[in-house]
Amino acid sequence: MPGANPGKPAPADPQADDQANRRQAYRARLACPMVYQVLQEGRAAGPLIHAHTINISSKGILMRTTQAQELNATIEAQINLPGVQPALSATGRIVRVEEEEEGKWYLIGVSFSRLEPESHVTFLNQLEVLAITELLKELMRAGGSDLHLTTGQPPIIRLKGKLTPLNRPAFQSHQIRASLYSIMSEEKIQTFEKTKELDFAYSLAPEKRFRFNVHWQRGQVEAAIRVIPAKIPTWEQLHVPPVVLDWCDKANGLILVVGPTGSGKTTTINTLIHEINKKRDAIIICLERPIEYVHTNIKSVIKQREIGSDTLSFAEAVKRSLRQDPDVIVVGEVEDAETAQVVLAAAETGNLVFASFHATNTIQAVDRFLNICPAQMRTQVSFQLASVLQGVLTQHLLPKEEAMGGGIVLATEVFVPSEGGKSHIRNGTLSQLYSAIETGGSYGMHTLESSIKKLVQQGIVSEETAQAHLALATQRV
């Protein structure tokens, strides 16, 4: 190769060396069963003693055992890391001995002096995986809904709507990055480094799924992780209004499910799809980013396609799905004008389409759908939308009073287009939709404002919480 000098080693890469050193020094808080023996002159000088690790890195361990040991003694240990067979073997020197509970337990720190190269690589890789999986397990045990990994902060979970730091050391950026990359495929890593954002789902087991949003913040890799319930909730569990369930029987048209970020839109749509799956023969094509709930075919055939993995974009996927004999199409996010237009086209051609995006009430939802399209097309789009729209469900999740057990509760707004409502959409008099919802109780309609006030009257939500959300409920365009 031109310019190569085989007689001279390549210059060291200080950045790569620093990254490798950090990776080796990373210490995971992890309880693993292990056994060890004290060595003298390289030979076993005592019985096998059982212990558990407290934290562990490729450079050493802190373990808890019932036996006191001498400082600087040499031991040989067999450590059973979850998912690693056989047990990893290491030799090390005792560098710390600390008595606990008046001699009932001893904390012993060991600095490794030998770890086979193959075991060393396995050790590093498995520690990074376990670092994140242990956090996910802790999130599940605590009953939290979200986990936030932020540089310079301990892991933070959202528990009953409130942020709660875990009793762990603050994360450094390289630790977050190594932990996240350990469960991401090479393709996902490349996509993330190119786009700087990535959504994906991850399973610890079939019944334990999580949605990851990995992102950059001030030059640091961070993540927000949400628990996906093991089972798709029923509409009774969600307290979705009965009229919304009736929309599942529609043969065609467009149903919009909207709300702020984190308001449960994806969960609601999946619950409605599950209802269709239980009741009727249908080809259902779900376009998602990422796939959160995994459906099993009951009466319907459900195809779940992930944007970025199975197809390039929502718009392209909707166009292609029209050639796949669909009855129902789910669009995880209407993110641009092209997607909005193909969603309308799909609804016009005899398909039932469920779509979601961010909006705080019905008026804002309709306005944003129309304004996502070019100005010269808005008249046409408003007529199309008025023609195909079957309903709009707006939802907000509000924190419940502690006296009611804490947690969260769903508040909703339902709009069912009457002839008057369709006329307002065509004519652009969207501010009039609110009065149409207020007077549309016989059609199953109600305002978000009335839903929130009902929760206050029932003592489920505080007046202060209600006021914050009522400002959004009554926001006009």
Short mmCIF file of C-alpha atoms in Angstrom, two decimals, residues 17-457:
data_model
loop_
_atom_site.label_atom_id
_atom_site.label_comp_id
_atom_site.label_asym_id
_atom_site.label_seq_id
_atom_site.Cartn_x
_atom_site.Cartn_y
_atom_site.Cartn_z
CA ASP A 17 -7.04 5.01 24.11
CA ASP A 18 -9.00 7.31 26.41
CA GLN A 19 -12.30 5.77 25.31
CA ALA A 20 -10.93 2.24 25.89
CA ASN A 21 -9.68 3.19 29.36
CA ARG A 22 -13.05 4.67 30.29
CA ARG A 23 -14.82 1.56 29.03
CA GLN A 24 -12.59 -0.67 31.15
CA ALA A 25 -13.09 1.51 34.23
CA TYR A 26 -16.88 1.50 33.92
CA ARG A 27 -18.35 -0.08 37.06
CA ALA A 28 -21.84 -1.57 37.04
CA ARG A 29 -23.91 -1.95 40.19
CA LEU A 30 -24.77 -5.60 39.84
CA ALA A 31 -25.45 -8.55 42.17
CA CYS A 32 -24.06 -11.77 40.67
CA PRO A 33 -23.45 -15.09 42.46
CA MET A 34 -19.80 -16.09 42.64
CA VAL A 35 -17.36 -18.43 44.41
CA TYR A 36 -13.73 -17.81 45.32
CA GLN A 37 -10.72 -19.49 46.90
CA VAL A 38 -7.71 -17.98 48.64
CA LEU A 39 -4.43 -18.85 46.88
CA GLN A 40 -0.97 -19.35 48.34
CA GLU A 41 1.95 -19.61 45.95
CA GLY A 42 -0.50 -20.01 43.10
CA ARG A 43 -2.37 -22.94 44.67
CA ALA A 44 -5.73 -23.18 46.41
CA ALA A 45 -5.24 -22.86 50.17
CA GLY A 46 -8.81 -23.11 51.39
CA PRO A 47 -12.38 -24.12 50.61
CA LEU A 48 -14.65 -22.57 47.98
CA ILE A 49 -16.49 -19.64 49.53
CA HIS A 50 -19.80 -18.33 48.17
CA ALA A 51 -20.34 -14.60 47.74
CA HIS A 52 -22.28 -12.02 45.71
CA THR A 53 -20.89 -9.10 43.78
CA ILE A 54 -22.12 -5.61 44.68
CA ASN A 55 -20.50 -3.79 41.79
CA ILE A 56 -18.23 -4.99 39.06
CA SER A 57 -15.92 -3.78 36.30
CA SER A 58 -13.24 -5.33 34.13
CA LYS A 59 -10.67 -4.07 36.65
CA GLY A 60 -12.18 -5.53 39.79
CA ILE A 61 -15.18 -6.27 41.99
CA LEU A 62 -16.72 -5.36 45.30
CA MET A 63 -18.30 -8.44 46.87
CA ARG A 64 -20.24 -9.32 50.03
CA THR A 65 -19.30 -12.52 51.86
CA THR A 66 -19.59 -14.11 55.30
CA GLN A 67 -15.83 -14.73 55.57
CA ALA A 68 -13.26 -12.13 56.61
CA GLN A 69 -10.04 -12.15 54.57
CA GLU A 70 -6.59 -10.65 54.86
CA LEU A 71 -5.64 -7.53 52.90
CA ASN A 72 -3.36 -8.28 49.94
CA ALA A 73 -4.38 -11.94 49.89
CA THR A 74 -4.67 -13.43 46.40
CA ILE A 75 -7.92 -15.12 45.37
CA GLU A 76 -9.26 -16.93 42.33
CA ALA A 77 -12.91 -16.20 41.55
CA GLN A 78 -15.61 -17.69 39.35
CA ILE A 79 -18.26 -15.05 38.55
CA ASN A 80 -21.66 -15.97 37.10
CA LEU A 81 -22.69 -13.04 34.90
CA PRO A 82 -26.28 -13.36 33.64
CA GLY A 83 -26.34 -14.65 30.07
CA VAL A 84 -22.65 -15.65 30.05
CA GLN A 85 -21.56 -19.29 29.99
CA PRO A 86 -19.28 -20.59 31.36
CA ALA A 87 -18.62 -18.52 34.48
CA LEU A 88 -15.85 -15.96 34.07
CA SER A 89 -12.59 -16.77 35.83
CA ALA A 90 -10.33 -14.10 37.31
CA THR A 91 -7.45 -13.85 39.75
CA GLY A 92 -7.00 -10.79 41.93
CA ARG A 93 -5.64 -9.17 45.08
CA ILE A 94 -7.80 -8.12 48.02
CA VAL A 95 -7.48 -4.35 48.39
CA ARG A 96 -10.35 -3.62 50.80
CA VAL A 97 -11.95 -5.41 53.75
CA GLU A 98 -14.84 -3.82 55.63
CA GLU A 99 -16.95 -5.37 58.38
CA GLU A 100 -20.76 -5.10 58.26
CA GLU A 101 -23.42 -5.85 60.89
CA GLU A 102 -20.88 -6.73 63.61
CA GLY A 103 -19.12 -9.43 61.62
CA LYS A 104 -22.19 -10.97 59.97
CA TRP A 105 -21.00 -9.77 56.54
CA TYR A 106 -17.79 -8.46 55.01
CA LEU A 107 -17.36 -6.17 52.05
CA ILE A 108 -14.26 -7.20 50.12
CA GLY A 109 -12.76 -5.27 47.23
CA VAL A 110 -10.67 -7.18 44.72
CA SER A 111 -8.38 -5.76 42.05
CA PHE A 112 -7.99 -8.18 39.14
CA SER A 113 -4.48 -9.23 38.19
CA ARG A 114 -5.55 -11.76 35.55
CA LEU A 115 -8.48 -11.88 33.17
CA GLU A 116 -8.17 -13.91 29.98
CA PRO A 117 -8.38 -11.77 26.78
CA GLU A 118 -11.51 -13.60 25.59
CA SER A 119 -13.12 -13.20 29.00
CA HIS A 120 -12.04 -9.56 29.08
CA VAL A 121 -13.97 -8.73 25.88
CA THR A 122 -16.99 -10.74 27.05
CA PHE A 123 -16.79 -8.98 30.41
CA LEU A 124 -16.83 -5.51 28.89
CA ASN A 125 -19.64 -6.24 26.45
CA GLN A 126 -21.82 -7.97 29.02
CA LEU A 127 -21.29 -5.27 31.64
CA GLU A 128 -22.51 -2.61 29.24
CA VAL A 129 -25.62 -4.63 28.40
CA LEU A 130 -26.27 -5.37 32.06
CA ALA A 131 -25.82 -1.73 33.02
CA ILE A 132 -28.88 -0.76 30.97
CA THR A 133 -30.91 -3.92 31.52
CA GLU A 134 -30.51 -3.66 35.29
CA LEU A 135 -31.84 -0.10 35.13
CA LEU A 136 -34.83 -1.30 33.11
CA LYS A 137 -35.52 -4.00 35.68
CA GLU A 138 -35.30 -1.43 38.47
CA LEU A 139 -37.75 0.78 36.57
CA MET A 140 -40.19 -2.14 36.32
CA ARG A 141 -39.80 -3.07 40.00
CA ALA A 142 -40.52 0.51 41.05
CA GLY A 143 -43.63 0.67 38.88
CA GLY A 144 -42.33 3.70 36.96
CA SER A 145 -43.47 4.75 33.50
CA ASP A 146 -40.30 6.41 32.19
CA LEU A 147 -36.54 6.36 32.69
CA HIS A 148 -34.29 9.34 31.86
CA LEU A 149 -30.54 9.01 31.36
CA THR A 150 -28.89 12.42 31.55
CA THR A 151 -25.21 13.32 31.81
CA GLY A 152 -24.15 14.42 35.28
CA GLN A 153 -27.36 13.12 36.90
CA PRO A 154 -28.30 9.78 38.44
CA PRO A 155 -30.92 7.83 36.47
CA ILE A 156 -34.33 9.44 36.98
CA ILE A 157 -37.67 7.61 36.76
CA ARG A 158 -41.16 9.02 36.45
CA LEU A 159 -43.27 7.42 39.17
CA LYS A 160 -46.96 8.26 39.35
CA GLY A 161 -46.26 11.35 37.28
CA LYS A 162 -43.41 12.62 39.49
CA LEU A 163 -39.68 12.57 38.72
CA THR A 164 -37.69 10.48 41.21
CA PRO A 165 -33.88 10.04 41.10
CA LEU A 166 -32.65 6.50 41.68
CA ASN A 167 -30.13 5.85 44.45
CA ARG A 168 -27.24 5.48 42.01
CA PRO A 169 -24.18 7.54 41.10
CA ALA A 170 -24.46 10.21 38.44
CA PHE A 171 -23.98 8.97 34.87
CA GLN A 172 -21.11 10.21 32.76
CA SER A 173 -21.68 10.71 29.04
CA HIS A 174 -19.41 7.84 27.97
CA GLN A 175 -21.26 5.48 30.32
CA ILE A 176 -24.65 6.38 28.85
CA ARG A 177 -23.34 6.00 25.33
CA ALA A 178 -21.67 2.63 26.00
CA SER A 179 -24.78 1.25 27.73
CA LEU A 180 -27.11 2.34 24.95
CA TYR A 181 -24.83 1.18 22.14
CA SER A 182 -24.59 -2.24 23.80
CA ILE A 183 -28.24 -2.97 22.92
CA MET A 184 -28.30 -1.17 19.54
CA SER A 185 -27.48 -2.91 16.28
CA GLU A 186 -24.68 -1.55 14.12
CA GLU A 187 -27.34 -0.27 11.69
CA LYS A 188 -29.10 1.61 14.49
CA ILE A 189 -25.82 3.10 15.72
CA GLN A 190 -24.94 4.35 12.23
CA THR A 191 -28.44 5.81 11.76
CA PHE A 192 -28.25 7.57 15.13
CA GLU A 193 -24.81 9.03 14.49
CA LYS A 194 -26.00 10.30 11.12
CA THR A 195 -29.42 11.69 12.11
CA LYS A 196 -28.64 12.54 15.78
CA GLU A 197 -32.03 11.12 16.83
CA LEU A 198 -33.35 7.55 17.05
CA ASP A 199 -36.53 5.85 18.27
CA PHE A 200 -36.52 2.10 18.73
CA ALA A 201 -38.17 -0.60 20.83
CA TYR A 202 -36.28 -3.06 23.00
CA SER A 203 -37.42 -6.24 24.76
CA LEU A 204 -35.96 -7.77 27.90
CA ALA A 205 -38.44 -10.61 27.42
CA PRO A 206 -41.61 -10.92 25.31
CA GLU A 207 -43.65 -9.37 28.12
CA LYS A 208 -41.18 -6.56 28.92
CA ARG A 209 -40.88 -3.97 26.15
CA PHE A 210 -39.55 -0.43 26.18
CA ARG A 211 -39.54 2.48 23.76
CA PHE A 212 -36.19 4.27 23.54
CA ASN A 213 -35.64 7.79 22.29
CA VAL A 214 -31.88 8.35 22.01
CA HIS A 215 -30.78 11.92 21.34
CA TRP A 216 -28.00 14.47 21.74
CA GLN A 217 -28.09 17.28 24.28
CA ARG A 218 -25.25 19.84 24.33
CA GLY A 219 -22.94 17.37 22.66
CA GLN A 220 -23.80 14.46 24.98
CA VAL A 221 -25.74 11.26 24.22
CA GLU A 222 -28.82 10.93 26.41
CA ALA A 223 -32.02 8.89 26.39
CA ALA A 224 -35.68 8.86 27.41
CA ILE A 225 -37.12 5.38 27.86
CA ARG A 226 -40.80 4.49 28.27
CA VAL A 227 -42.31 1.26 29.56
CA ILE A 228 -44.67 -0.39 27.10
CA PRO A 229 -47.32 -2.35 29.02
CA ALA A 230 -47.02 -6.11 28.61
CA LYS A 231 -50.59 -6.41 27.38
CA ILE A 232 -52.59 -4.10 25.18
CA PRO A 233 -55.03 -2.39 27.58
CA THR A 234 -58.75 -2.78 27.03
CA TRP A 235 -60.83 0.26 26.27
CA GLU A 236 -62.50 -0.17 29.69
CA GLN A 237 -59.09 0.04 31.37
CA LEU A 238 -58.26 3.20 29.44
CA HIS A 239 -61.67 4.78 30.15
CA VAL A 240 -62.02 5.70 26.49
CA PRO A 241 -65.54 7.07 25.74
CA PRO A 242 -67.89 4.41 24.26
CA VAL A 243 -68.51 6.44 21.09
CA VAL A 244 -64.82 6.05 20.22
CA LEU A 245 -65.22 2.27 20.33
CA ASP A 246 -68.01 2.59 17.76
CA TRP A 247 -65.49 4.06 15.31
CA CYS A 248 -63.91 0.58 15.07
CA ASP A 249 -67.01 -0.54 13.14
CA LYS A 250 -66.56 2.10 10.44
CA ALA A 251 -65.77 0.71 6.99
CA ASN A 252 -63.82 3.77 5.84
CA GLY A 253 -62.82 7.32 6.66
CA LEU A 254 -60.24 9.04 8.85
CA ILE A 255 -59.99 8.96 12.64
CA LEU A 256 -57.53 11.32 14.33
CA VAL A 257 -56.13 10.60 17.79
CA VAL A 258 -54.30 13.66 19.10
CA GLY A 259 -52.81 15.02 22.30
CA PRO A 260 -49.59 16.36 23.80
CA THR A 261 -46.41 14.29 23.89
CA GLY A 262 -46.76 11.37 26.30
CA SER A 263 -50.55 11.46 26.42
CA GLY A 264 -51.02 7.80 25.44
CA LYS A 265 -52.03 8.24 21.79
CA THR A 266 -50.15 5.13 20.67
CA THR A 267 -51.72 3.05 23.43
CA THR A 268 -55.23 4.19 22.52
CA ILE A 269 -54.78 3.43 18.82
CA ASN A 270 -53.39 -0.02 19.60
CA THR A 271 -56.36 -0.69 21.89
CA LEU A 272 -58.75 0.23 19.07
CA ILE A 273 -56.85 -1.99 16.61
CA HIS A 274 -57.06 -4.85 19.11
CA GLU A 275 -60.84 -4.38 19.26
CA ILE A 276 -61.05 -4.62 15.46
CA ASN A 277 -58.80 -7.68 15.55
CA LYS A 278 -61.20 -9.39 17.96
CA LYS A 279 -64.36 -8.59 16.01
CA ARG A 280 -63.83 -8.67 12.25
CA ASP A 281 -61.92 -10.06 9.31
CA ALA A 282 -59.59 -7.34 8.11
CA ILE A 283 -56.15 -6.72 6.72
CA ILE A 284 -54.66 -4.16 9.10
CA ILE A 285 -51.41 -2.43 8.18
CA CYS A 286 -49.74 -0.58 11.05
CA LEU A 287 -47.02 1.91 10.18
CA GLU A 288 -45.08 2.76 13.32
CA ARG A 289 -41.87 4.38 14.58
CA PRO A 290 -40.99 2.34 16.53
CA ILE A 291 -43.22 -0.73 16.88
CA GLU A 292 -44.30 -0.67 20.51
CA TYR A 293 -47.11 -3.18 21.04
CA VAL A 294 -46.83 -6.49 19.22
CA HIS A 295 -50.18 -7.79 17.94
CA THR A 296 -51.19 -11.41 17.48
CA ASN A 297 -53.65 -12.21 14.69
CA ILE A 298 -57.10 -13.15 16.03
CA LYS A 299 -59.72 -12.52 13.34
CA SER A 300 -57.64 -10.01 11.42
CA VAL A 301 -54.28 -10.21 9.70
CA ILE A 302 -52.05 -7.49 11.16
CA LYS A 303 -48.87 -6.35 9.45
CA GLN A 304 -46.63 -4.11 11.56
CA ARG A 305 -44.03 -2.15 9.60
CA GLU A 306 -41.40 -0.01 11.29
CA ILE A 307 -40.35 3.25 9.67
CA GLY A 308 -36.61 3.23 9.09
CA SER A 309 -36.33 -0.56 9.21
CA ASP A 310 -39.11 -1.97 7.01
CA THR A 311 -39.86 1.14 4.98
CA LEU A 312 -38.35 4.59 4.49
CA SER A 313 -41.11 7.02 5.50
CA PHE A 314 -44.72 7.25 6.58
CA ALA A 315 -45.76 8.82 3.28
CA GLU A 316 -44.07 6.16 1.16
CA ALA A 317 -45.39 3.37 3.39
CA VAL A 318 -49.01 4.60 3.09
CA LYS A 319 -48.71 4.75 -0.71
CA ARG A 320 -47.30 1.21 -0.83
CA SER A 321 -49.88 -0.11 1.60
CA LEU A 322 -52.67 0.76 -0.83
CA ARG A 323 -51.34 -2.10 -3.01
CA GLN A 324 -51.48 -4.57 -0.11
CA ASP A 325 -55.28 -5.06 0.00
CA PRO A 326 -55.77 -3.11 3.26
CA ASP A 327 -58.99 -2.63 5.18
CA VAL A 328 -57.45 -0.60 7.99
CA ILE A 329 -54.28 1.52 7.93
CA VAL A 330 -52.61 2.97 11.02
CA VAL A 331 -50.28 5.94 10.55
CA GLY A 332 -48.18 6.52 13.65
CA GLU A 333 -47.49 10.17 12.91
CA VAL A 334 -48.67 12.68 10.32
CA GLU A 335 -45.36 14.52 10.11
CA ASP A 336 -45.45 16.41 6.81
CA ALA A 337 -47.62 17.55 3.90
CA GLU A 338 -46.96 14.45 1.83
CA THR A 339 -48.10 12.16 4.65
CA ALA A 340 -51.24 14.25 5.22
CA GLN A 341 -52.16 14.06 1.53
CA VAL A 342 -51.66 10.30 1.20
CA VAL A 343 -53.62 9.75 4.43
CA LEU A 344 -56.57 11.61 2.91
CA ALA A 345 -56.21 9.66 -0.34
CA ALA A 346 -56.20 6.36 1.55
CA ALA A 347 -59.37 7.33 3.44
CA GLU A 348 -61.05 8.47 0.21
CA THR A 349 -60.39 5.15 -1.51
CA GLY A 350 -62.41 3.09 0.96
CA ASN A 351 -59.98 2.38 3.82
CA LEU A 352 -60.43 3.09 7.51
CA VAL A 353 -57.38 5.13 8.55
CA PHE A 354 -56.23 5.88 12.09
CA ALA A 355 -53.63 8.64 12.39
CA SER A 356 -52.06 10.56 15.26
CA PHE A 357 -50.08 13.74 15.79
CA HIS A 358 -49.52 16.40 18.41
CA ALA A 359 -52.37 18.81 19.16
CA THR A 360 -54.05 19.90 22.38
CA ASN A 361 -57.70 20.00 21.28
CA THR A 362 -59.99 19.43 18.29
CA ILE A 363 -59.69 22.92 16.82
CA GLN A 364 -55.92 22.84 16.96
CA ALA A 365 -55.89 19.33 15.46
CA VAL A 366 -57.95 20.31 12.43
CA ASP A 367 -56.03 23.55 12.00
CA ARG A 368 -52.64 21.81 12.11
CA PHE A 369 -53.74 19.12 9.69
CA LEU A 370 -54.83 21.77 7.18
CA ASN A 371 -51.83 24.03 7.68
CA ILE A 372 -49.28 21.29 7.27
CA CYS A 373 -50.22 21.38 3.59
CA PRO A 374 -49.11 24.10 1.13
CA ALA A 375 -51.26 27.24 1.16
CA GLN A 376 -52.41 26.74 -2.42
CA MET A 377 -53.85 23.33 -1.52
CA ARG A 378 -55.68 24.20 1.70
CA THR A 379 -59.09 24.72 0.12
CA GLN A 380 -58.90 21.32 -1.56
CA VAL A 381 -57.55 19.66 1.60
CA SER A 382 -60.28 21.22 3.77
CA PHE A 383 -62.97 19.74 1.49
CA GLN A 384 -61.23 16.36 1.52
CA LEU A 385 -60.88 16.37 5.29
CA ALA A 386 -64.53 17.37 5.81
CA SER A 387 -65.56 14.54 3.52
CA VAL A 388 -63.59 11.69 5.13
CA LEU A 389 -63.25 12.68 8.82
CA GLN A 390 -65.15 10.27 11.08
CA GLY A 391 -63.97 11.59 14.42
CA VAL A 392 -61.28 13.29 16.50
CA LEU A 393 -60.24 12.04 19.93
CA THR A 394 -58.10 14.40 22.00
CA GLN A 395 -56.56 13.06 25.16
CA HIS A 396 -54.53 14.40 28.05
CA LEU A 397 -53.05 12.48 30.98
CA LEU A 398 -53.43 14.27 34.31
CA PRO A 399 -51.80 13.38 37.66
CA LYS A 400 -54.31 12.06 40.16
CA GLU A 401 -54.61 13.23 43.73
CA GLU A 402 -52.57 11.20 46.23
CA ALA A 403 -55.77 10.52 48.17
CA MET A 404 -57.06 8.73 45.06
CA GLY A 405 -54.01 6.50 44.92
CA GLY A 406 -51.81 8.71 42.74
CA GLY A 407 -50.92 7.78 39.20
CA ILE A 408 -52.53 9.32 36.14
CA VAL A 409 -56.03 9.60 34.68
CA LEU A 410 -57.30 10.21 31.16
CA ALA A 411 -59.21 13.34 30.17
CA THR A 412 -60.71 13.43 26.68
CA GLU A 413 -62.44 15.53 24.06
CA VAL A 414 -64.56 13.88 21.37
CA PHE A 415 -65.59 15.47 18.08
CA VAL A 416 -67.94 13.68 15.68
CA PRO A 417 -68.43 15.69 12.47
CA SER A 418 -72.08 16.57 11.92
CA GLU A 419 -73.10 18.38 8.78
CA GLY A 420 -72.58 21.65 10.62
CA GLY A 421 -69.11 20.57 11.78
CA LYS A 422 -68.12 19.54 8.25
CA SER A 423 -69.29 22.92 6.98
CA HIS A 424 -67.04 24.71 9.50
CA ILE A 425 -64.05 22.65 8.28
CA ARG A 426 -64.80 23.42 4.61
CA ASN A 427 -65.35 27.12 5.28
CA GLY A 428 -62.40 27.56 7.63
CA THR A 429 -64.59 28.73 10.53
CA LEU A 430 -62.80 26.40 12.92
CA SER A 431 -63.48 28.49 16.04
CA GLN A 432 -67.11 27.43 15.70
CA LEU A 433 -66.21 23.78 16.24
CA TYR A 434 -66.08 24.31 20.00
CA SER A 435 -69.76 25.22 20.21
CA ALA A 436 -70.55 22.28 17.93
CA ILE A 437 -68.81 19.95 20.41
CA GLU A 438 -70.52 21.62 23.39
CA THR A 439 -73.97 21.03 21.89
CA GLY A 440 -73.20 17.64 20.38
CA GLY A 441 -73.82 15.47 23.42
CA SER A 442 -76.41 13.39 21.58
CA TYR A 443 -73.65 12.35 19.14
CA GLY A 444 -71.34 11.37 22.03
CA MET A 445 -69.34 14.59 21.87
CA HIS A 446 -67.90 16.45 24.84
CA THR A 447 -65.24 19.10 25.39
CA LEU A 448 -61.92 18.56 27.10
CA GLU A 449 -62.92 21.32 29.49
CA SER A 450 -66.00 19.40 30.65
CA SER A 451 -63.99 16.18 31.02
CA ILE A 452 -61.39 17.89 33.24
CA LYS A 453 -64.00 19.65 35.36
CA LYS A 454 -65.76 16.32 35.92
CA LEU A 455 -62.51 14.85 37.25
CA VAL A 456 -62.20 17.79 39.67
CA GLN A 457 -65.78 17.32 40.87
#
